mmCIF file of C-alpha atoms in Angstrom:
data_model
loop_
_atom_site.group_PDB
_atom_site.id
_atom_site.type_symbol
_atom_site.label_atom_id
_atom_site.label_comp_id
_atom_site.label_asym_id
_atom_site.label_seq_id
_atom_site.Cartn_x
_atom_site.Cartn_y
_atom_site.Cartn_z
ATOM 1 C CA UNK O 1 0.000 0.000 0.000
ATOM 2 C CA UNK O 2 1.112 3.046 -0.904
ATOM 3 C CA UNK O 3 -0.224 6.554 0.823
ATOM 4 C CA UNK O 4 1.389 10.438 1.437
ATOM 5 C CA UNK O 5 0.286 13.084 3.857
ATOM 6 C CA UNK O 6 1.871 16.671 3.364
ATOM 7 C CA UNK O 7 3.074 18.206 6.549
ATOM 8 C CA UNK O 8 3.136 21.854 4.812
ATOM 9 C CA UNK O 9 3.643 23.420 1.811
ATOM 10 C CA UNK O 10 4.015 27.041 0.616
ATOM 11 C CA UNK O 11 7.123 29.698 1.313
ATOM 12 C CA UNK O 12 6.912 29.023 4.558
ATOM 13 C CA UNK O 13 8.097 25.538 4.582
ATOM 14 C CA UNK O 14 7.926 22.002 2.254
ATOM 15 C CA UNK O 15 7.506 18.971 3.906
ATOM 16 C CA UNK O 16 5.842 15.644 2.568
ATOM 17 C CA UNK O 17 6.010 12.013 3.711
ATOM 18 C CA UNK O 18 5.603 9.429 1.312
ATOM 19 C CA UNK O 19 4.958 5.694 3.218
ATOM 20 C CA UNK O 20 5.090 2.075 1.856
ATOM 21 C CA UNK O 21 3.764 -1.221 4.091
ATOM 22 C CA UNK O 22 4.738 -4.269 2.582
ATOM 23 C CA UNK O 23 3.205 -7.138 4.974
ATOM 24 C CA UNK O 24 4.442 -5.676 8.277
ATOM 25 C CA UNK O 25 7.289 -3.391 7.356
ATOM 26 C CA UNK O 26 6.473 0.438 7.065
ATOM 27 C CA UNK O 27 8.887 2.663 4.767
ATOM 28 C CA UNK O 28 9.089 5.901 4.715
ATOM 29 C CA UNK O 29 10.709 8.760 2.348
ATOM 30 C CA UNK O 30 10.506 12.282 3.991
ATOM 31 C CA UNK O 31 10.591 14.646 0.484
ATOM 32 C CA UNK O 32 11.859 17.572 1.454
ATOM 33 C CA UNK O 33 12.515 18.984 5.004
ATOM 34 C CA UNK O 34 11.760 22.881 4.836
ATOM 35 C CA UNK O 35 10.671 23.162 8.427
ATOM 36 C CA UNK O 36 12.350 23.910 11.469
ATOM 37 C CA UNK O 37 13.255 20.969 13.765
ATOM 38 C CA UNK O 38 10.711 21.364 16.275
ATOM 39 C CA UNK O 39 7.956 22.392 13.492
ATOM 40 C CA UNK O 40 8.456 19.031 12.406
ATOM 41 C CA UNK O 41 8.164 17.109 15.041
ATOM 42 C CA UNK O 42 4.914 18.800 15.864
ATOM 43 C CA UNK O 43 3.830 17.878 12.392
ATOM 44 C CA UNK O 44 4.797 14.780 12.946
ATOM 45 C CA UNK O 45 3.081 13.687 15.743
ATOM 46 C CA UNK O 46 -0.174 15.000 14.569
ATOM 47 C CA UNK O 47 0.504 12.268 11.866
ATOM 48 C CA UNK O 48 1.248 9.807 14.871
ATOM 49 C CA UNK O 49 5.276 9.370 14.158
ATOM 50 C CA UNK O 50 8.187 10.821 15.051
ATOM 51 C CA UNK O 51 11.426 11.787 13.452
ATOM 52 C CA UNK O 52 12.872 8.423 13.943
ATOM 53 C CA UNK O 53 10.210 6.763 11.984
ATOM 54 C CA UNK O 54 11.888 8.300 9.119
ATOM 55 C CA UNK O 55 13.794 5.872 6.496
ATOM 56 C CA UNK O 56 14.950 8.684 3.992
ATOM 57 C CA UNK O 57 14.890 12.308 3.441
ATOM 58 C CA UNK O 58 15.238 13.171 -0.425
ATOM 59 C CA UNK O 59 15.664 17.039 -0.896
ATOM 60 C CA UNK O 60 14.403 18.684 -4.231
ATOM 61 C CA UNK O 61 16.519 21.950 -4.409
ATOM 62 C CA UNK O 62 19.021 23.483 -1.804
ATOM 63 C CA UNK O 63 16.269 26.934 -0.910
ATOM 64 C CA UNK O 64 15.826 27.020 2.260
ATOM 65 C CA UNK O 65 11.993 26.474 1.984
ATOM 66 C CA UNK O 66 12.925 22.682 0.851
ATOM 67 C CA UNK O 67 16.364 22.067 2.548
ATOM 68 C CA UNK O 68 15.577 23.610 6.579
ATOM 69 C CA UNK O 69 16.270 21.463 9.111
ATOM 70 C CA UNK O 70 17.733 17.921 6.816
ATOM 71 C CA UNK O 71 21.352 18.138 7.953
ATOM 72 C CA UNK O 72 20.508 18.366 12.085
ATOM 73 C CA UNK O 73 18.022 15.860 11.291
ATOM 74 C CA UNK O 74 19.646 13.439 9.130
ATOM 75 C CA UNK O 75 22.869 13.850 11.462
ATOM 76 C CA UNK O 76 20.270 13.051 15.036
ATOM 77 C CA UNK O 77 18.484 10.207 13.621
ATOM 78 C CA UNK O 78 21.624 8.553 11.127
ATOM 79 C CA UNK O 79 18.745 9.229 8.529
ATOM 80 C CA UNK O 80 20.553 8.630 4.420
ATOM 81 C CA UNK O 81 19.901 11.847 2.479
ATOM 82 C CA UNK O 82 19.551 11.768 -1.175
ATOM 83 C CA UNK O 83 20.126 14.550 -2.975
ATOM 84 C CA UNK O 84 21.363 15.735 -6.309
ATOM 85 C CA UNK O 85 25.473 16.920 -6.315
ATOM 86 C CA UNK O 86 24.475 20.622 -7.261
ATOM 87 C CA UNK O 87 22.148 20.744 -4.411
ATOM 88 C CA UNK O 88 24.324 19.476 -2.659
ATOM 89 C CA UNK O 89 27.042 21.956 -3.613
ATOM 90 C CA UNK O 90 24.780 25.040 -3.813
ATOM 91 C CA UNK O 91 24.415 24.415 0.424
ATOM 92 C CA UNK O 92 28.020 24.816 0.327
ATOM 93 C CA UNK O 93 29.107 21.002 0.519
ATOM 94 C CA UNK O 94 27.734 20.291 3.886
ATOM 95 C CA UNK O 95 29.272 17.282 5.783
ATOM 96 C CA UNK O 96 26.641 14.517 5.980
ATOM 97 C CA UNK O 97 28.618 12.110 7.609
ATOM 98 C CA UNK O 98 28.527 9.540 5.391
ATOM 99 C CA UNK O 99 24.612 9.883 4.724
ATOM 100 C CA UNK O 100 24.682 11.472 1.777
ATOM 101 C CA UNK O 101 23.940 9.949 -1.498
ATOM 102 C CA UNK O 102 23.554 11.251 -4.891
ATOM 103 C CA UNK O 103 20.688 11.339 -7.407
ATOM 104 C CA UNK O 104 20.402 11.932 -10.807
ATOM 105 C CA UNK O 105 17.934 12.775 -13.318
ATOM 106 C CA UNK O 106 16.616 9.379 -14.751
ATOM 107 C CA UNK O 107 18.546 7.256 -12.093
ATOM 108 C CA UNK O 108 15.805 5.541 -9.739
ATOM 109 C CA UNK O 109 17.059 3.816 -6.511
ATOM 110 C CA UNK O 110 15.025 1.839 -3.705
ATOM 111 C CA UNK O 111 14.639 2.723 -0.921
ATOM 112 C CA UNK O 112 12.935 -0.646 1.245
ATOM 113 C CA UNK O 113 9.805 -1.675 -1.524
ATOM 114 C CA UNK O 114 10.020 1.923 -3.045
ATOM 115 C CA UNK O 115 11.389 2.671 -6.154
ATOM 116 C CA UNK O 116 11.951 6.171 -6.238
ATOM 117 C CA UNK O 117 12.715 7.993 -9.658
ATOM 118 C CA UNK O 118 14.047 11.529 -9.946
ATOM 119 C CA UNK O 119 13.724 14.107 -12.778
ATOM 120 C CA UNK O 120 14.779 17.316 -13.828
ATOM 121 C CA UNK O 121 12.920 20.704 -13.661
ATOM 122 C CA UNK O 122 13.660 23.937 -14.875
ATOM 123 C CA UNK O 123 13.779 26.213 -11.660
ATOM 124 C CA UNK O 124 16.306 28.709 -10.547
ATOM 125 C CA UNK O 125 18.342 26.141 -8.608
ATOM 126 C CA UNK O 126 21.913 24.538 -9.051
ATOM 127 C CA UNK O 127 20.241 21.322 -10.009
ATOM 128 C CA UNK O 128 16.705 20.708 -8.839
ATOM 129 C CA UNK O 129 14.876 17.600 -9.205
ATOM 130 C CA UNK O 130 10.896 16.164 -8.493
ATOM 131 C CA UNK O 131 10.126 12.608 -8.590
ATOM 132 C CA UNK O 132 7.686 10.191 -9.131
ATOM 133 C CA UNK O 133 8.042 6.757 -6.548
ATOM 134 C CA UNK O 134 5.975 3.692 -6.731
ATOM 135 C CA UNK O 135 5.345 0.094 -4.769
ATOM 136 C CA UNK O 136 5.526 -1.315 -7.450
ATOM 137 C CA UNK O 137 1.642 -1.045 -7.627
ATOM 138 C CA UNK O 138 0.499 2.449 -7.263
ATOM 139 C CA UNK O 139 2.910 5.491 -8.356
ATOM 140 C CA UNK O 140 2.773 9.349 -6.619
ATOM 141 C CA UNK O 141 3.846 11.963 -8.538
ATOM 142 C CA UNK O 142 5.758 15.434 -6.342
ATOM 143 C CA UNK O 143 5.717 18.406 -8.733
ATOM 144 C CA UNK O 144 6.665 21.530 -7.595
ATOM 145 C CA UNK O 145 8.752 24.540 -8.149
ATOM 146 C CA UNK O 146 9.435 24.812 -11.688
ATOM 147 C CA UNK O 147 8.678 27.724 -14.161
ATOM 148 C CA UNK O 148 7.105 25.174 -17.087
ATOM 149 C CA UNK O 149 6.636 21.412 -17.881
ATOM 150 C CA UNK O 150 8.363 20.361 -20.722
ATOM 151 C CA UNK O 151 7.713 16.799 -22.637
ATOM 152 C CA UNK O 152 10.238 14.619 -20.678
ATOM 153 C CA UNK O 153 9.096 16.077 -17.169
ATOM 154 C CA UNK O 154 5.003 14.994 -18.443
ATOM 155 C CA UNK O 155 6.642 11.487 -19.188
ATOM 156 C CA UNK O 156 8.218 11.264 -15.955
ATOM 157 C CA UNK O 157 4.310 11.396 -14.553
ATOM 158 C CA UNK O 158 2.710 9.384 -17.136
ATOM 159 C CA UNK O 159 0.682 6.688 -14.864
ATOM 160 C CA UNK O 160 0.421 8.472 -11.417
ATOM 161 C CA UNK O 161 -2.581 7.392 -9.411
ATOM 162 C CA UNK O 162 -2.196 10.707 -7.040
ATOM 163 C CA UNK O 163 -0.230 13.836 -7.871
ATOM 164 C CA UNK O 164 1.102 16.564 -5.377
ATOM 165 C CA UNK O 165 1.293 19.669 -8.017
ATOM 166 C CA UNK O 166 2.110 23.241 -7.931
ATOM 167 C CA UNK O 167 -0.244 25.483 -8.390
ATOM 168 C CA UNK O 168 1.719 29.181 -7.153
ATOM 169 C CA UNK O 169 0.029 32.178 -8.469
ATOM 170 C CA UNK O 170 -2.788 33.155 -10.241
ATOM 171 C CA UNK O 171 -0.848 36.095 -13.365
ATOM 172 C CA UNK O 172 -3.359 38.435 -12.324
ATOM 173 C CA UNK O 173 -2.689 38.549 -8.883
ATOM 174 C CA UNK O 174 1.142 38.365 -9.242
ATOM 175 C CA UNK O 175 0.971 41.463 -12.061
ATOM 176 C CA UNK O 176 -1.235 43.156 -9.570
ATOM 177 C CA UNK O 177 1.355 42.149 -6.295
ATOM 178 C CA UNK O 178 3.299 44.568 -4.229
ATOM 179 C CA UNK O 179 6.334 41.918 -5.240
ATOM 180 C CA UNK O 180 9.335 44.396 -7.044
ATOM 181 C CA UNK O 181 9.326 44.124 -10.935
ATOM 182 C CA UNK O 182 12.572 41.366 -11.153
ATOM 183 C CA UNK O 183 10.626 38.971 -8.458
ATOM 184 C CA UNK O 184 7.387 39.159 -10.924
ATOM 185 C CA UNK O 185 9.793 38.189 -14.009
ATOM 186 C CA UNK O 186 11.171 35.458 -11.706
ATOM 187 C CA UNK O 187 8.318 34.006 -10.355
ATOM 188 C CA UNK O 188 6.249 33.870 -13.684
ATOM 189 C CA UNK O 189 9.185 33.212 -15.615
ATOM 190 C CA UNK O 190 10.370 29.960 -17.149
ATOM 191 C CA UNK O 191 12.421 28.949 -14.465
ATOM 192 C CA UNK O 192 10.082 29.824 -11.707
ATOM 193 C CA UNK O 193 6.978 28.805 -10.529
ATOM 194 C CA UNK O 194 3.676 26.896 -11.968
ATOM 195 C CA UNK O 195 0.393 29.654 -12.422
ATOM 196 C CA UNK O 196 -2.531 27.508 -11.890
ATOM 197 C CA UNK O 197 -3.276 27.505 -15.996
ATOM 198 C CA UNK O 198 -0.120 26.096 -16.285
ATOM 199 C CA UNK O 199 -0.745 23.061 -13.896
ATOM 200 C CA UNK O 200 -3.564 22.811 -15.432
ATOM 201 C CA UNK O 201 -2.672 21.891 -18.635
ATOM 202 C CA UNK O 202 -0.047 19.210 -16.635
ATOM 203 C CA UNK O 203 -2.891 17.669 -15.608
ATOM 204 C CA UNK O 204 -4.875 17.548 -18.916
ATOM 205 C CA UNK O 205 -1.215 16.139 -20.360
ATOM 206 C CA UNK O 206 -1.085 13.595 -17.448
ATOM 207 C CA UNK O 207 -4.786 12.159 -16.705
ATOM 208 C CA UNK O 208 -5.989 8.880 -17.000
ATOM 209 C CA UNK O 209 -9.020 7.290 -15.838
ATOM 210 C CA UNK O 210 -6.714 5.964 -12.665
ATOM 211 C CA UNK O 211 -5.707 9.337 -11.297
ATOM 212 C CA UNK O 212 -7.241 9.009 -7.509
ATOM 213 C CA UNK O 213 -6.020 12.338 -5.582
ATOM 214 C CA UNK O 214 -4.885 15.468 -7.039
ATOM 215 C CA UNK O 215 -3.653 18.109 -4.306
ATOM 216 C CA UNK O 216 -2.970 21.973 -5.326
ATOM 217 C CA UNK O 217 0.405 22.799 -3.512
ATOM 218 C CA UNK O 218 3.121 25.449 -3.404
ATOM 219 C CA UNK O 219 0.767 28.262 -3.500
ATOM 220 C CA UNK O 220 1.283 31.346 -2.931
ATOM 221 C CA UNK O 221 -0.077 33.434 0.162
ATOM 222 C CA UNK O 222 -0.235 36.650 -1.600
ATOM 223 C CA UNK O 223 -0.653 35.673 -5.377
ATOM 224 C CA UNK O 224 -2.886 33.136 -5.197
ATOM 225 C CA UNK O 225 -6.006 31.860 -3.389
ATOM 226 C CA UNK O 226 -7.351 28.500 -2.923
ATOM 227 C CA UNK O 227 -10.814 29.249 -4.933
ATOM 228 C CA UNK O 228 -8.385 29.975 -7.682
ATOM 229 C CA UNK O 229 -6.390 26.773 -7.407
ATOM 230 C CA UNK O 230 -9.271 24.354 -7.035
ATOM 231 C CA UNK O 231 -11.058 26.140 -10.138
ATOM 232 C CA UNK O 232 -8.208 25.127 -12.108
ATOM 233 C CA UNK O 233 -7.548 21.997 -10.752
ATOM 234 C CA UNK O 234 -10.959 20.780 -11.084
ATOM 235 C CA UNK O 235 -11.616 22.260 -14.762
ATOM 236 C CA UNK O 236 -8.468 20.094 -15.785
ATOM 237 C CA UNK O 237 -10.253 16.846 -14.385
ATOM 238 C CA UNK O 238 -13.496 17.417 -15.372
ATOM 239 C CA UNK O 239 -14.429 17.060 -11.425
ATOM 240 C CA UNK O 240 -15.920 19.634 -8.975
ATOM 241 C CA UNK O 241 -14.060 21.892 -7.027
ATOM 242 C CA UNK O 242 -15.449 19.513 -3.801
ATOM 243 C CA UNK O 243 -12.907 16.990 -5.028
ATOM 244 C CA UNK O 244 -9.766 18.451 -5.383
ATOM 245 C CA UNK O 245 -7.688 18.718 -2.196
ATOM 246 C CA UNK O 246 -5.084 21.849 -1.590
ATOM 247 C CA UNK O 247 -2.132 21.525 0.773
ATOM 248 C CA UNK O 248 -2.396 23.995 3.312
ATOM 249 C CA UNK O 249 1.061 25.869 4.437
ATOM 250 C CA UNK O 250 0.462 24.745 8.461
ATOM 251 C CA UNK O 251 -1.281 21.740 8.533
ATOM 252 C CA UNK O 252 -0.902 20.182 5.051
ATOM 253 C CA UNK O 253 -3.339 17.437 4.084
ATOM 254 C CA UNK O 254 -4.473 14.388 5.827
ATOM 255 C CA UNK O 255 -3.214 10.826 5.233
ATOM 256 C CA UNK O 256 -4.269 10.182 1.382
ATOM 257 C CA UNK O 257 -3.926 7.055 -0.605
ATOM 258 C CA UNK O 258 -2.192 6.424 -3.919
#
């Protein structure tokens, strides 16, 4: 079985836990970990865990939004990190302690029953990556931060039964924004963030008759609105706005099956 809960999501903080249960063993992938230590743990317990029912923390980018608290975590709990080398090296090289481990675009690796493949995305980082990870029976798609979707990051989700998409500003609202002219180029630019048309038309790329659980993430407090989101969202799916889920930046979703 094969199920995710987001812990938050927004500027203030990324957090979402991905679990596996094979028979009796639980795994579990913590992607990203853009909270602060003791954020987390409250996050956490609300979920009923703690940080040392963590298997593996896989970090999309190196802002601090998505990186936060992984090294004093991963370094406490003897936790493997996987990362990609220029995230790695856009922290500054930070000594894992042996924990570290590298991935690449198109290179999966398993983590207990999950397989866990990462991709590319074009964002304003060293060298960011999403993923898609599966059981080997149901596959979760994480897709956030990135300024567009081009062909080979659509293939990447081809077959997801539940998505966790960006959905960070609404044009209008970021034209209309208090946000200085170069941080409305780089946030609607191609190398920034997803406008709600834009995930949209992910979804009408991606979308199958077996795609359970959509969730609007990523978005943005002042440039975007959950009405907004869910309009989108829902218009993509041909579903009402009732059934489409949006990860809230403090208490992030509920336990939700692949």
């Amino acid at each position: 079985m094969l199920r995710f809960r987001n812990l938050g999501s927004g500027s203030s903080g990324n957090a979402t836990l991905v679990e596996a249960r094979s028979g009796s063993a639980v795994t579990r992938i913590l992607v990203d970990c853009g909270l602060g230590i003791r954020i987390l743990e409250r996050r956490l317990a609300i979920a009923g865990l703690g940080t040392g029912d963590i298997d593996a923390l896989f970090i999309t980018h190196e802002h601090s939004d998505h990186v936060g608290c992984a090294q004093t975590l991963a370094l406490r709990e003897r936790i493997p990190v996987w990362m990609s080398h220029g995230t790695w090296s856009a922290q500054g090289g930070r000594d894992y302690d042996g924990l570290l481990n590298t991935a690449e675009h198109g290179a999966a690796f398993e983590v207990g029953p999950l397989q866990v493949h990462p991709f590319a995305v074009p964002h304003d980082a060293r060298e960011p990556l999403q993923l898609s990870c599966t059981d080997g029976n149901r596959r979760l798609g994480v897709l956030t931060d990135l300024g567009h979707a081009p062909a080979e990051v659509l293939k990447h989700l081809s077959g997801c039964h539940a998505l966790l998409l960006e959905c960070n500003h609404d044009p209008d609202l970021l034209e209309a924004s208090a946000y200085p002219f170069f941080l409305k180029r780089r946030v609607g630019g191609a190398h920034g963030h997803l406008a709600n048309a834009q995930a949209a038309q992910v979804l009408q790329a991606v979308r199958h008759d077996g795609l359970n659980h959509v969730v609007a993430a990523h978005l943005s407090r002042k440039n975007n609105r959950p009405d907004l989101a869910r309009s989108a969202v829902a218009g993509a799916l041909n579903r009402t706005e009732d059934e489409v889920l949006v990860a809230d930046p403090i208490h992030g979703t509920d336990w939700l099956s692949a």
